[in-house]
Amino acid sequence: MIRIPKSIYQRMIEHAQKDAPLECCGILGGKEKTVERAFELQNMEGSSIRYLMSPQEQLRVFEEMEKESIEMLAIYHSHPHTIPFPSETDVRMSFYPEVSSIIISLKEEKSPAVKAFKIDEDAIYPEEIELI
Ligand SMILES: [Zn+2]
């Protein structure tokens, strides 16, 4: 389970809508499964079906989180045209099994869907999101 403040939840959806039709990506940091900060990153792939976080930006976010004594709780990205479920690429490119993968789907334009998962080498576990 991961707890996300409503304002951050809303901001992730807006980030996805802003970057559509390309996938967006970002990092959520916090403590004890409770998100406190959201960091928008650039999708270096500039693609509508995959994303790649910039290593420099990622490093900057890691430094900032360390300064604030928070840890990376989730990596989020959007699916502009498909359902909120990890793609084969998402599973292959998932390097943090302990961190939640959040997917924002804009498939239903009027009602974006946000889902969380834990992705281990070859298994996908749905995770509950609690809005706070
Ligand atoms: Zn994906």
PDB file of N, CA and C in Angstrom, residues 55-102:
ATOM      1  N   PRO A  55      19.410  10.380 -16.520  1.00  0.00           N
ATOM      2  CA  PRO A  55      20.260  10.004 -15.381  1.00  0.00           C
ATOM      3  C   PRO A  55      20.702  11.220 -14.567  1.00  0.00           C
ATOM      4  N   GLN A  56      20.968  12.356 -15.237  1.00  0.00           N
ATOM      5  CA  GLN A  56      21.380  13.565 -14.508  1.00  0.00           C
ATOM      6  C   GLN A  56      20.256  14.076 -13.630  1.00  0.00           C
ATOM      7  N   GLU A  57      19.045  14.125 -14.207  1.00  0.00           N
ATOM      8  CA  GLU A  57      17.906  14.593 -13.419  1.00  0.00           C
ATOM      9  C   GLU A  57      17.644  13.652 -12.250  1.00  0.00           C
ATOM     10  N   GLN A  58      17.772  12.355 -12.519  1.00  0.00           N
ATOM     11  CA  GLN A  58      17.556  11.352 -11.491  1.00  0.00           C
ATOM     12  C   GLN A  58      18.537  11.561 -10.335  1.00  0.00           C
ATOM     13  N   LEU A  59      19.776  11.821 -10.685  1.00  0.00           N
ATOM     14  CA  LEU A  59      20.816  12.051  -9.679  1.00  0.00           C
ATOM     15  C   LEU A  59      20.480  13.281  -8.841  1.00  0.00           C
ATOM     16  N   ARG A  60      20.032  14.330  -9.520  1.00  0.00           N
ATOM     17  CA  ARG A  60      19.667  15.559  -8.825  1.00  0.00           C
ATOM     18  C   ARG A  60      18.519  15.297  -7.836  1.00  0.00           C
ATOM     19  N   VAL A  61      17.542  14.500  -8.267  1.00  0.00           N
ATOM     20  CA  VAL A  61      16.407  14.173  -7.393  1.00  0.00           C
ATOM     21  C   VAL A  61      16.882  13.345  -6.201  1.00  0.00           C
ATOM     22  N   PHE A  62      17.765  12.365  -6.459  1.00  0.00           N
ATOM     23  CA  PHE A  62      18.289  11.543  -5.365  1.00  0.00           C
ATOM     24  C   PHE A  62      19.006  12.419  -4.332  1.00  0.00           C
ATOM     25  N   GLU A  63      19.764  13.403  -4.820  1.00  0.00           N
ATOM     26  CA  GLU A  63      20.480  14.301  -3.907  1.00  0.00           C
ATOM     27  C   GLU A  63      19.509  15.129  -3.083  1.00  0.00           C
ATOM     28  N   GLU A  64      18.471  15.612  -3.773  1.00  0.00           N
ATOM     29  CA  GLU A  64      17.483  16.435  -3.074  1.00  0.00           C
ATOM     30  C   GLU A  64      16.740  15.619  -2.009  1.00  0.00           C
ATOM     31  N   MET A  65      16.419  14.368  -2.358  1.00  0.00           N
ATOM     32  CA  MET A  65      15.709  13.513  -1.402  1.00  0.00           C
ATOM     33  C   MET A  65      16.599  13.216  -0.205  1.00  0.00           C
ATOM     34  N   GLU A  66      17.893  13.029  -0.473  1.00  0.00           N
ATOM     35  CA  GLU A  66      18.812  12.740   0.627  1.00  0.00           C
ATOM     36  C   GLU A  66      18.886  13.936   1.578  1.00  0.00           C
ATOM     37  N   LYS A  67      18.916  15.141   0.994  1.00  0.00           N
ATOM     38  CA  LYS A  67      18.961  16.359   1.805  1.00  0.00           C
ATOM     39  C   LYS A  67      17.736  16.465   2.701  1.00  0.00           C
ATOM     40  N   GLU A  68      16.595  16.051   2.160  1.00  0.00           N
ATOM     41  CA  GLU A  68      15.347  16.162   2.921  1.00  0.00           C
ATOM     42  C   GLU A  68      15.060  14.923   3.758  1.00  0.00           C
ATOM     43  N   SER A  69      16.021  13.988   3.763  1.00  0.00           N
ATOM     44  CA  SER A  69      15.867  12.720   4.503  1.00  0.00           C
ATOM     45  C   SER A  69      14.581  11.975   4.135  1.00  0.00           C
ATOM     46  N   ILE A  70      14.285  11.948   2.845  1.00  0.00           N
ATOM     47  CA  ILE A  70      13.172  11.123   2.382  1.00  0.00           C
ATOM     48  C   ILE A  70      13.735  10.108   1.397  1.00  0.00           C
ATOM     49  N   GLU A  71      12.964   9.064   1.130  1.00  0.00           N
ATOM     50  CA  GLU A  71      13.443   8.055   0.194  1.00  0.00           C
ATOM     51  C   GLU A  71      12.523   7.946  -1.010  1.00  0.00           C
ATOM     52  N   MET A  72      13.035   7.322  -2.054  1.00  0.00           N
ATOM     53  CA  MET A  72      12.222   7.118  -3.252  1.00  0.00           C
ATOM     54  C   MET A  72      11.173   6.053  -2.945  1.00  0.00           C
ATOM     55  N   LEU A  73       9.909   6.409  -3.070  1.00  0.00           N
ATOM     56  CA  LEU A  73       8.835   5.447  -2.796  1.00  0.00           C
ATOM     57  C   LEU A  73       8.219   4.928  -4.091  1.00  0.00           C
ATOM     58  N   ALA A  74       8.254   5.741  -5.132  1.00  0.00           N
ATOM     59  CA  ALA A  74       7.592   5.330  -6.370  1.00  0.00           C
ATOM     60  C   ALA A  74       8.192   6.032  -7.575  1.00  0.00           C
ATOM     61  N   ILE A  75       8.092   5.341  -8.712  1.00  0.00           N
ATOM     62  CA  ILE A  75       8.400   5.953 -10.000  1.00  0.00           C
ATOM     63  C   ILE A  75       7.087   5.937 -10.768  1.00  0.00           C
ATOM     64  N   TYR A  76       6.702   7.088 -11.303  1.00  0.00           N
ATOM     65  CA  TYR A  76       5.449   7.088 -12.063  1.00  0.00           C
ATOM     66  C   TYR A  76       5.688   7.418 -13.523  1.00  0.00           C
ATOM     67  N   HIS A  77       4.811   6.910 -14.364  1.00  0.00           N
ATOM     68  CA  HIS A  77       4.836   7.300 -15.771  1.00  0.00           C
ATOM     69  C   HIS A  77       3.424   7.161 -16.327  1.00  0.00           C
ATOM     70  N   SER A  78       3.224   7.699 -17.520  1.00  0.00           N
ATOM     71  CA  SER A  78       1.876   7.689 -18.077  1.00  0.00           C
ATOM     72  C   SER A  78       1.771   6.735 -19.255  1.00  0.00           C
ATOM     73  N   HIS A  79       0.567   6.276 -19.487  1.00  0.00           N
ATOM     74  CA  HIS A  79       0.231   5.525 -20.693  1.00  0.00           C
ATOM     75  C   HIS A  79      -0.819   6.359 -21.433  1.00  0.00           C
ATOM     76  N   PRO A  80      -0.375   7.157 -22.399  1.00  0.00           N
ATOM     77  CA  PRO A  80      -1.320   8.065 -23.076  1.00  0.00           C
ATOM     78  C   PRO A  80      -2.453   7.328 -23.798  1.00  0.00           C
ATOM     79  N   HIS A  81      -2.194   6.111 -24.281  1.00  0.00           N
ATOM     80  CA  HIS A  81      -3.213   5.442 -25.102  1.00  0.00           C
ATOM     81  C   HIS A  81      -3.612   4.060 -24.606  1.00  0.00           C
ATOM     82  N   THR A  82      -2.978   3.573 -23.558  1.00  0.00           N
ATOM     83  CA  THR A  82      -3.262   2.188 -23.152  1.00  0.00           C
ATOM     84  C   THR A  82      -3.666   2.110 -21.682  1.00  0.00           C
ATOM     85  N   ILE A  83      -4.084   0.915 -21.275  1.00  0.00           N
ATOM     86  CA  ILE A  83      -4.587   0.715 -19.908  1.00  0.00           C
ATOM     87  C   ILE A  83      -3.460   0.859 -18.882  1.00  0.00           C
ATOM     88  N   PRO A  84      -3.849   1.133 -17.618  1.00  0.00           N
ATOM     89  CA  PRO A  84      -2.828   1.287 -16.574  1.00  0.00           C
ATOM     90  C   PRO A  84      -2.324  -0.051 -16.075  1.00  0.00           C
ATOM     91  N   PHE A  85      -1.548  -0.731 -16.901  1.00  0.00           N
ATOM     92  CA  PHE A  85      -0.940  -2.000 -16.512  1.00  0.00           C
ATOM     93  C   PHE A  85       0.463  -2.033 -17.108  1.00  0.00           C
ATOM     94  N   PRO A  86       1.450  -2.529 -16.359  1.00  0.00           N
ATOM     95  CA  PRO A  86       2.838  -2.484 -16.849  1.00  0.00           C
ATOM     96  C   PRO A  86       3.009  -3.198 -18.194  1.00  0.00           C
ATOM     97  N   SER A  87       3.699  -2.544 -19.104  1.00  0.00           N
ATOM     98  CA  SER A  87       3.982  -3.149 -20.404  1.00  0.00           C
ATOM     99  C   SER A  87       5.179  -4.079 -20.254  1.00  0.00           C
ATOM    100  N   GLU A  88       5.446  -4.843 -21.294  1.00  0.00           N
ATOM    101  CA  GLU A  88       6.624  -5.726 -21.275  1.00  0.00           C
ATOM    102  C   GLU A  88       7.887  -4.916 -21.024  1.00  0.00           C
ATOM    103  N   THR A  89       7.952  -3.750 -21.679  1.00  0.00           N
ATOM    104  CA  THR A  89       9.118  -2.876 -21.498  1.00  0.00           C
ATOM    105  C   THR A  89       9.198  -2.407 -20.048  1.00  0.00           C
ATOM    106  N   ASP A  90       8.050  -2.047 -19.464  1.00  0.00           N
ATOM    107  CA  ASP A  90       8.052  -1.600 -18.067  1.00  0.00           C
ATOM    108  C   ASP A  90       8.645  -2.675 -17.160  1.00  0.00           C
ATOM    109  N   VAL A  91       8.287  -3.919 -17.413  1.00  0.00           N
ATOM    110  CA  VAL A  91       8.781  -5.015 -16.574  1.00  0.00           C
ATOM    111  C   VAL A  91      10.279  -5.203 -16.803  1.00  0.00           C
ATOM    112  N   ARG A  92      10.678  -5.150 -18.072  1.00  0.00           N
ATOM    113  CA  ARG A  92      12.083  -5.359 -18.398  1.00  0.00           C
ATOM    114  C   ARG A  92      12.960  -4.231 -17.837  1.00  0.00           C
ATOM    115  N   MET A  93      12.414  -3.012 -17.841  1.00  0.00           N
ATOM    116  CA  MET A  93      13.198  -1.846 -17.437  1.00  0.00           C
ATOM    117  C   MET A  93      12.974  -1.470 -15.970  1.00  0.00           C
ATOM    118  N   SER A  94      12.388  -2.379 -15.222  1.00  0.00           N
ATOM    119  CA  SER A  94      12.120  -2.083 -13.812  1.00  0.00           C
ATOM    120  C   SER A  94      13.308  -2.541 -12.970  1.00  0.00           C
ATOM    121  N   PHE A  95      14.004  -1.563 -12.376  1.00  0.00           N
ATOM    122  CA  PHE A  95      15.232  -1.904 -11.665  1.00  0.00           C
ATOM    123  C   PHE A  95      15.108  -1.770 -10.151  1.00  0.00           C
ATOM    124  N   TYR A  96      13.921  -1.392  -9.677  1.00  0.00           N
ATOM    125  CA  TYR A  96      13.753  -1.180  -8.237  1.00  0.00           C
ATOM    126  C   TYR A  96      12.544  -1.974  -7.728  1.00  0.00           C
ATOM    127  N   PRO A  97      12.721  -3.272  -7.449  1.00  0.00           N
ATOM    128  CA  PRO A  97      11.571  -4.096  -7.046  1.00  0.00           C
ATOM    129  C   PRO A  97      10.904  -3.618  -5.757  1.00  0.00           C
ATOM    130  N   GLU A  98      11.645  -2.873  -4.937  1.00  0.00           N
ATOM    131  CA  GLU A  98      11.069  -2.418  -3.652  1.00  0.00           C
ATOM    132  C   GLU A  98      10.306  -1.104  -3.796  1.00  0.00           C
ATOM    133  N   VAL A  99      10.416  -0.495  -4.983  1.00  0.00           N
ATOM    134  CA  VAL A  99       9.776   0.801  -5.220  1.00  0.00           C
ATOM    135  C   VAL A  99       8.496   0.593  -6.036  1.00  0.00           C
ATOM    136  N   SER A 100       7.451   1.341  -5.724  1.00  0.00           N
ATOM    137  CA  SER A 100       6.189   1.191  -6.454  1.00  0.00           C
ATOM    138  C   SER A 100       6.298   1.768  -7.866  1.00  0.00           C
ATOM    139  N   SER A 101       5.635   1.115  -8.796  1.00  0.00           N
ATOM    140  CA  SER A 101       5.500   1.653 -10.158  1.00  0.00           C
ATOM    141  C   SER A 101       4.074   2.157 -10.307  1.00  0.00           C
ATOM    142  N   ILE A 102       3.939   3.439 -10.551  1.00  0.00           N
ATOM    143  CA  ILE A 102       2.608   4.012 -10.702  1.00  0.00           C
ATOM    144  C   ILE A 102       2.383   4.360 -12.164  1.00  0.00           C
TER     145      ILE A 102
END
